[in-house]
């Protein structure tokens, strides 16, 4: 299986979040959420479908496969952990969210585990 790129992880996360709202992820909504053109979404979705991470019937919302949902949930967990950590450090919510979007792709598993441990120990501090 091909490796999921950082860009594709962003798409999986967007589809996951939009799908949780109940109506599925429309291409225009994905484009808006990621600030990209609809043609870019279509191209990336083609790659996600090839990797069996997403499915879409013509003119229907995009859905994630089980494999895609697992990958998206993992990205979202990393994002939320990093965002919470940054907020705990005193970073504003908006900046913490923006920085977490970048950091979620590049931090090592070891660093993420250390952040997770720190957050568990200091959850009430």
XYZ file of C-alpha atoms in Angstrom, residues 11-80:
70
model
C -8.258 15.405 3.291
C -9.075 12.347 5.388
C -9.459 14.552 8.451
C -11.704 17.000 6.572
C -13.915 14.219 5.169
C -14.122 12.637 8.615
C -15.158 15.899 10.289
C -17.670 16.819 7.577
C -19.170 13.326 7.611
C -19.710 13.512 11.376
C -22.117 16.388 10.774
C -24.456 13.855 9.175
C -24.847 14.779 5.511
C -21.597 13.379 4.182
C -18.702 15.287 2.733
C -19.491 17.196 -0.436
C -16.603 18.152 -2.705
C -17.417 21.863 -2.392
C -17.382 21.595 1.419
C -14.032 19.801 1.430
C -12.631 22.487 -0.891
C -13.922 25.246 1.367
C -12.628 23.615 4.537
C -9.145 23.120 3.078
C -9.096 26.389 1.100
C -8.428 24.633 -2.209
C -10.155 24.446 -5.578
C -12.745 21.759 -6.249
C -10.561 20.359 -9.045
C -7.795 19.806 -6.490
C -10.219 17.921 -4.260
C -11.296 15.712 -7.168
C -7.659 14.876 -7.966
C -6.786 14.023 -4.378
C -9.962 11.978 -3.964
C -8.919 9.909 -6.961
C -5.734 8.986 -5.087
C -7.621 8.253 -1.851
C -9.998 5.963 -3.747
C -7.073 4.097 -5.322
C -5.700 3.503 -1.827
C -9.151 2.300 -0.710
C -9.419 5.065 1.882
C -12.474 6.805 0.400
C -15.456 5.980 -1.791
C -17.870 8.107 -3.759
C -20.674 7.324 -6.129
C -21.180 9.883 -8.927
C -22.812 13.087 -7.628
C -22.898 11.714 -4.082
C -21.046 12.728 -0.915
C -17.612 11.297 -0.222
C -17.376 8.618 2.449
C -14.409 7.033 4.119
C -13.835 3.312 4.096
C -13.134 1.566 7.392
C -9.421 1.885 6.646
C -9.894 5.579 5.796
C -11.908 6.212 8.959
C -9.196 4.639 11.093
C -6.507 6.757 9.453
C -8.601 9.924 9.803
C -9.389 9.222 13.455
C -5.680 8.754 14.148
C -4.858 12.101 12.510
C -7.639 13.808 14.462
C -6.393 12.320 17.750
C -2.880 13.626 17.038
C -4.309 17.043 16.115
C -6.430 17.285 19.261
